[in-house]
PDB file of C-alpha atoms in Angstrom:
ATOM      1  CA  MET A 161    -120.608  59.626 101.835  1.00 72.00           C
ATOM      2  CA  SER A 162    -122.168  60.551  98.473  1.00 81.00           C
ATOM      3  CA  TRP A 163    -125.789  59.807  97.778  1.00 96.00           C
ATOM      4  CA  SER A 164    -126.047  60.395  94.129  1.00 97.00           C
ATOM      5  CA  ILE A 165    -129.637  60.096  92.765  1.00 97.00           C
ATOM      6  CA  ALA A 166    -130.029  58.044  89.606  1.00 96.00           C
ATOM      7  CA  PRO A 167    -133.704  58.423  88.638  1.00 94.00           C
ATOM      8  CA  GLY A 168    -135.535  55.142  88.129  1.00 92.00           C
ATOM      9  CA  GLN A 169    -132.498  53.190  89.494  1.00 95.00           C
ATOM     10  CA  GLY A 170    -131.526  54.285  93.018  1.00 97.00           C
ATOM     11  CA  VAL A 171    -129.666  56.484  95.447  1.00 97.00           C
ATOM     12  CA  GLY A 172    -125.880  55.859  96.137  1.00 96.00           C
ATOM     13  CA  GLU A 173    -125.436  52.144  96.401  1.00 96.00           C
ATOM     14  CA  LEU A 174    -129.085  51.548  97.134  1.00 97.00           C
ATOM     15  CA  ARG A 175    -130.936  50.246  94.103  1.00 97.00           C
ATOM     16  CA  LEU A 176    -134.703  50.018  93.626  1.00 97.00           C
ATOM     17  CA  GLY A 177    -135.748  46.358  93.693  1.00 96.00           C
ATOM     18  CA  MET A 178    -133.034  45.321  96.084  1.00 97.00           C
ATOM     19  CA  SER A 179    -133.960  42.852  99.006  1.00 97.00           C
ATOM     20  CA  ARG A 180    -133.682  43.843 102.648  1.00 95.00           C
ATOM     21  CA  GLU A 181    -130.915  41.443 103.050  1.00 96.00           C
ATOM     22  CA  ALA A 182    -128.899  43.047 100.229  1.00 97.00           C
ATOM     23  CA  VAL A 183    -129.547  46.532 101.749  1.00 97.00           C
ATOM     24  CA  GLU A 184    -128.196  45.288 105.169  1.00 96.00           C
ATOM     25  CA  GLU A 185    -125.067  44.033 103.501  1.00 96.00           C
ATOM     26  CA  LEU A 186    -124.076  47.472 102.263  1.00 96.00           C
ATOM     27  CA  PRO A 187    -121.320  48.891 104.466  1.00 93.00           C
ATOM     28  CA  ALA A 188    -123.024  52.235 104.797  1.00 93.00           C
ATOM     29  CA  MET A 189    -126.411  50.761 105.752  1.00 96.00           C
ATOM     30  CA  GLY A 190    -126.206  47.789 108.074  1.00 91.00           C
ATOM     31  CA  ARG A 191    -129.181  46.674 110.107  1.00 93.00           C
ATOM     32  CA  ALA A 192    -132.283  48.761 110.573  1.00 94.00           C
ATOM     33  CA  GLN A 193    -132.817  50.356 114.044  1.00 93.00           C
ATOM     34  CA  HIS A 194    -136.576  50.459 113.588  1.00 94.00           C
ATOM     35  CA  VAL A 195    -138.844  48.515 111.322  1.00 94.00           C
ATOM     36  CA  TYR A 196    -142.469  49.541 110.656  1.00 93.00           C
ATOM     37  CA  ARG A 197    -144.894  47.200 109.007  1.00 92.00           C
ATOM     38  CA  GLY A 198    -147.837  48.657 107.039  1.00 86.00           C
ATOM     39  CA  SER A 199    -150.671  47.445 104.911  1.00 84.00           C
ATOM     40  CA  GLY A 200    -150.213  45.771 101.560  1.00 82.00           C
ATOM     41  CA  GLY A 201    -146.923  44.114 102.448  1.00 81.00           C
ATOM     42  CA  ARG A 202    -145.181  47.476 102.932  1.00 89.00           C
ATOM     43  CA  GLN A 203    -142.423  47.786 105.356  1.00 94.00           C
ATOM     44  CA  MET A 204    -140.201  50.957 106.295  1.00 95.00           C
ATOM     45  CA  GLU A 205    -136.782  50.751 107.886  1.00 97.00           C
ATOM     46  CA  TYR A 206    -134.975  53.599 109.706  1.00 96.00           C
ATOM     47  CA  ARG A 207    -131.313  53.555 110.427  1.00 96.00           C
ATOM     48  CA  GLY A 208    -130.887  57.012 111.897  1.00 92.00           C
ATOM     49  CA  LEU A 209    -131.081  60.598 110.751  1.00 92.00           C
ATOM     50  CA  GLY A 210    -127.904  60.476 108.651  1.00 95.00           C
ATOM     51  CA  LEU A 211    -129.072  57.627 106.436  1.00 97.00           C
ATOM     52  CA  PRO A 212    -131.910  57.198 103.928  1.00 98.00           C
ATOM     53  CA  ILE A 213    -135.197  55.548 104.934  1.00 97.00           C
ATOM     54  CA  CYS A 214    -135.875  52.406 102.939  1.00 97.00           C
ATOM     55  CA  GLU A 215    -139.366  51.272 102.068  1.00 96.00           C
ATOM     56  CA  TYR A 216    -140.070  47.758 100.688  1.00 95.00           C
ATOM     57  CA  ARG A 217    -143.127  46.179  99.233  1.00 92.00           C
ATOM     58  CA  ASP A 218    -143.208  42.323  99.059  1.00 90.00           C
ATOM     59  CA  GLY A 219    -139.520  42.373 100.095  1.00 91.00           C
ATOM     60  CA  ALA A 220    -138.263  44.586  97.259  1.00 95.00           C
ATOM     61  CA  LEU A 221    -136.969  48.172  97.781  1.00 96.00           C
ATOM     62  CA  MET A 222    -139.490  50.422  96.234  1.00 95.00           C
ATOM     63  CA  ARG A 223    -138.953  53.832  97.797  1.00 95.00           C
ATOM     64  CA  ILE A 224    -135.894  55.657  99.196  1.00 97.00           C
ATOM     65  CA  VAL A 225    -136.355  58.846 101.359  1.00 97.00           C
ATOM     66  CA  ALA A 226    -133.493  61.060 102.426  1.00 97.00           C
ATOM     67  CA  SER A 227    -134.170  63.908 104.787  1.00 96.00           C
ATOM     68  CA  ARG A 228    -132.033  67.045 104.972  1.00 94.00           C
ATOM     69  CA  HIS A 229    -129.982  65.322 107.586  1.00 95.00           C
ATOM     70  CA  VAL A 230    -128.508  62.890 105.011  1.00 96.00           C
ATOM     71  CA  ALA A 231    -125.326  64.622 103.853  1.00 95.00           C
ATOM     72  CA  GLY A 232    -124.163  64.497 100.244  1.00 95.00           C
ATOM     73  CA  VAL A 233    -127.552  63.931  98.421  1.00 97.00           C
ATOM     74  CA  ARG A 234    -126.898  64.915  94.816  1.00 97.00           C
ATOM     75  CA  ILE A 235    -128.702  64.856  91.509  1.00 97.00           C
ATOM     76  CA  ASP A 236    -126.903  66.010  88.354  1.00 93.00           C
ATOM     77  CA  GLY A 237    -124.109  67.391  90.434  1.00 93.00           C
ATOM     78  CA  MET A 238    -126.303  69.587  92.572  1.00 96.00           C
ATOM     79  CA  ASP A 239    -126.407  69.137  96.302  1.00 96.00           C
ATOM     80  CA  VAL A 240    -130.238  68.749  96.876  1.00 96.00           C
ATOM     81  CA  PHE A 241    -130.197  70.395 100.347  1.00 95.00           C
ATOM     82  CA  ALA A 242    -127.422  72.913  99.880  1.00 94.00           C
ATOM     83  CA  SER A 243    -128.657  74.329  96.523  1.00 95.00           C
ATOM     84  CA  ASP A 244    -131.155  77.137  96.238  1.00 95.00           C
ATOM     85  CA  PRO A 245    -134.579  75.392  96.172  1.00 96.00           C
ATOM     86  CA  LEU A 246    -135.821  77.356  93.222  1.00 96.00           C
ATOM     87  CA  ALA A 247    -132.686  76.756  91.158  1.00 96.00           C
ATOM     88  CA  LEU A 248    -132.871  73.077  91.929  1.00 97.00           C
ATOM     89  CA  VAL A 249    -136.551  72.778  90.863  1.00 97.00           C
ATOM     90  CA  LYS A 250    -135.853  74.696  87.604  1.00 97.00           C
ATOM     91  CA  ALA A 251    -132.997  72.321  86.779  1.00 97.00           C
ATOM     92  CA  LEU A 252    -135.151  69.274  87.520  1.00 97.00           C
ATOM     93  CA  GLU A 253    -138.032  70.596  85.553  1.00 96.00           C
ATOM     94  CA  THR A 254    -135.681  71.435  82.661  1.00 96.00           C
ATOM     95  CA  ARG A 255    -134.358  67.760  82.692  1.00 96.00           C
ATOM     96  CA  PHE A 256    -137.478  65.809  83.593  1.00 94.00           C
ATOM     97  CA  GLY A 257    -140.283  68.011  82.372  1.00 92.00           C
ATOM     98  CA  ALA A 258    -143.603  68.571  84.043  1.00 86.00           C
ATOM     99  CA  VAL A 259    -143.799  69.050  87.769  1.00 93.00           C
ATOM    100  CA  THR A 260    -147.030  68.555  89.671  1.00 92.00           C
ATOM    101  CA  LEU A 261    -148.153  69.475  93.240  1.00 92.00           C
ATOM    102  CA  CYS A 262    -149.184  66.252  94.840  1.00 88.00           C
ATOM    103  CA  GLN A 263    -150.169  66.339  98.455  1.00 85.00           C
ATOM    104  CA  GLU A 264    -148.211  69.619  98.860  1.00 89.00           C
ATOM    105  CA  GLN A 265    -144.973  68.033  97.494  1.00 93.00           C
ATOM    106  CA  LEU A 266    -143.459  68.627  94.104  1.00 95.00           C
ATOM    107  CA  CYS A 267    -143.495  65.513  91.998  1.00 93.00           C
ATOM    108  CA  PHE A 268    -141.422  64.805  88.998  1.00 93.00           C
ATOM    109  CA  ARG A 269    -143.352  61.595  87.727  1.00 90.00           C
ATOM    110  CA  ALA A 270    -140.997  61.093  84.722  1.00 89.00           C
ATOM    111  CA  ALA A 271    -138.134  60.724  87.236  1.00 92.00           C
ATOM    112  CA  GLY A 272    -139.945  59.018  90.099  1.00 93.00           C
ATOM    113  CA  LEU A 273    -138.748  61.914  92.295  1.00 95.00           C
ATOM    114  CA  ILE A 274    -140.627  63.876  95.031  1.00 95.00           C
ATOM    115  CA  LEU A 275    -139.439  66.882  96.771  1.00 96.00           C
ATOM    116  CA  GLY A 276    -141.062  67.572 100.147  1.00 95.00           C
ATOM    117  CA  GLY A 277    -140.799  70.776 102.167  1.00 95.00           C
ATOM    118  CA  PHE A 278    -139.084  72.763  99.288  1.00 96.00           C
ATOM    119  CA  TYR A 279    -142.162  74.630  98.202  1.00 95.00           C
ATOM    120  CA  GLU A 280    -145.060  76.108 100.182  1.00 93.00           C
ATOM    121  CA  PRO A 281    -148.070  75.947  97.949  1.00 91.00           C
ATOM    122  CA  HIS A 282    -150.415  77.965 100.144  1.00 90.00           C
ATOM    123  CA  ASP A 283    -147.876  80.997 100.107  1.00 90.00           C
ATOM    124  CA  HIS A 284    -146.527  80.225  96.537  1.00 92.00           C
ATOM    125  CA  ARG A 285    -142.885  80.452  97.832  1.00 94.00           C
ATOM    126  CA  PHE A 286    -139.906  78.271  98.266  1.00 94.00           C
ATOM    127  CA  PHE A 287    -138.158  77.413 101.513  1.00 92.00           C
ATOM    128  CA  ARG A 288    -135.495  79.914 102.350  1.00 90.00           C
ATOM    129  CA  PRO A 289    -132.743  78.077 104.245  1.00 83.00           C
ATOM    130  CA  ASP A 290    -130.897  81.364 104.895  1.00 81.00           C
ATOM    131  CA  ILE A 291    -133.665  82.772 107.059  1.00 85.00           C
ATOM    132  CA  GLU A 292    -135.974  79.897 107.960  1.00 83.00           C
ATOM    133  CA  TYR A 293    -135.263  77.555 110.786  1.00 80.00           C
ATOM    134  CA  HIS A 294    -137.951  74.908 110.598  1.00 81.00           C
ATOM    135  CA  ASP A 295    -136.567  72.650 107.808  1.00 90.00           C
ATOM    136  CA  GLU A 296    -138.370  69.468 106.981  1.00 92.00           C
ATOM    137  CA  ARG A 297    -137.133  69.072 103.433  1.00 95.00           C
ATOM    138  CA  SER A 298    -136.843  65.554 101.951  1.00 96.00           C
ATOM    139  CA  VAL A 299    -136.339  63.930  98.517  1.00 97.00           C
ATOM    140  CA  THR A 300    -137.918  60.621  97.694  1.00 96.00           C
ATOM    141  CA  LEU A 301    -136.993  58.342  94.847  1.00 96.00           C
ATOM    142  CA  TYR A 302    -139.638  55.719  94.058  1.00 94.00           C
ATOM    143  CA  GLN A 303    -139.989  52.927  91.661  1.00 81.00           C
ATOM    144  CA  PRO A 304    -141.915  54.081  88.581  1.00 74.00           C
ATOM    145  CA  GLY A 305    -145.669  53.222  88.864  1.00 69.00           C
ATOM    146  CA  THR A 306    -145.590  53.086  92.709  1.00 69.00           C
ATOM    147  CA  CYS A 307    -146.411  56.671  93.614  1.00 69.00           C
ATOM    148  CA  ALA A 308    -148.649  56.569  96.721  1.00 59.00           C
ATOM    149  CA  GLY A 309    -149.956  60.125  96.234  1.00 59.00           C
ATOM    150  CA  SER A 310    -152.996  61.255  94.370  1.00 55.00           C
ATOM    151  CA  CYS A 311    -150.988  62.352  91.336  1.00 58.00           C
ATOM    152  CA  ASP A 312    -154.086  61.787  89.005  1.00 58.00           C
ATOM    153  CA  VAL A 313    -155.687  64.875  90.512  1.00 60.00           C
ATOM    154  CA  SER A 314    -152.557  66.845  91.104  1.00 70.00           C
ATOM    155  CA  GLU A 315    -151.961  70.425  89.969  1.00 80.00           C
ATOM    156  CA  ALA A 316    -149.580  71.054  87.158  1.00 86.00           C
ATOM    157  CA  LEU A 317    -147.036  73.680  87.812  1.00 89.00           C
ATOM    158  CA  SER A 318    -144.076  75.278  86.069  1.00 90.00           C
ATOM    159  CA  PHE A 319    -141.179  77.377  87.529  1.00 93.00           C
ATOM    160  CA  LEU A 320    -139.345  78.013  84.226  1.00 91.00           C
TER     161      LEU A 320
END
């Protein structure tokens, strides 16, 4: 299955703003295996490692998280998890502009896109899938204006 990221819109057939019922009706998604309820009307649904995590607020899909176990996650034709992490970040920075370090994740606010586990800010280096075993990379697409991080106090970076 292909999970193409459309910034500000969705991932694959998942569209930001969809209801839980509409997500369940998608053939690739089905019913959630685990549902976690949080504060402020937030709810997260897990369907297994190979499918994106869906987070809702007030019944509308507001965040889509894909771990490296979700095959076929692409943006602008690049496979997010198979591409060289630095090359991916450079391409995203070229397209979307400023990247900030927000809670140790790379945030492209203009695209509503977060890369987790791709960059190690303490060592100033990118994850090396060819030699590193511990791989917790993820990509998050969120509805504009709903970033849960402390982006207002984040550190601006550039890899160009």
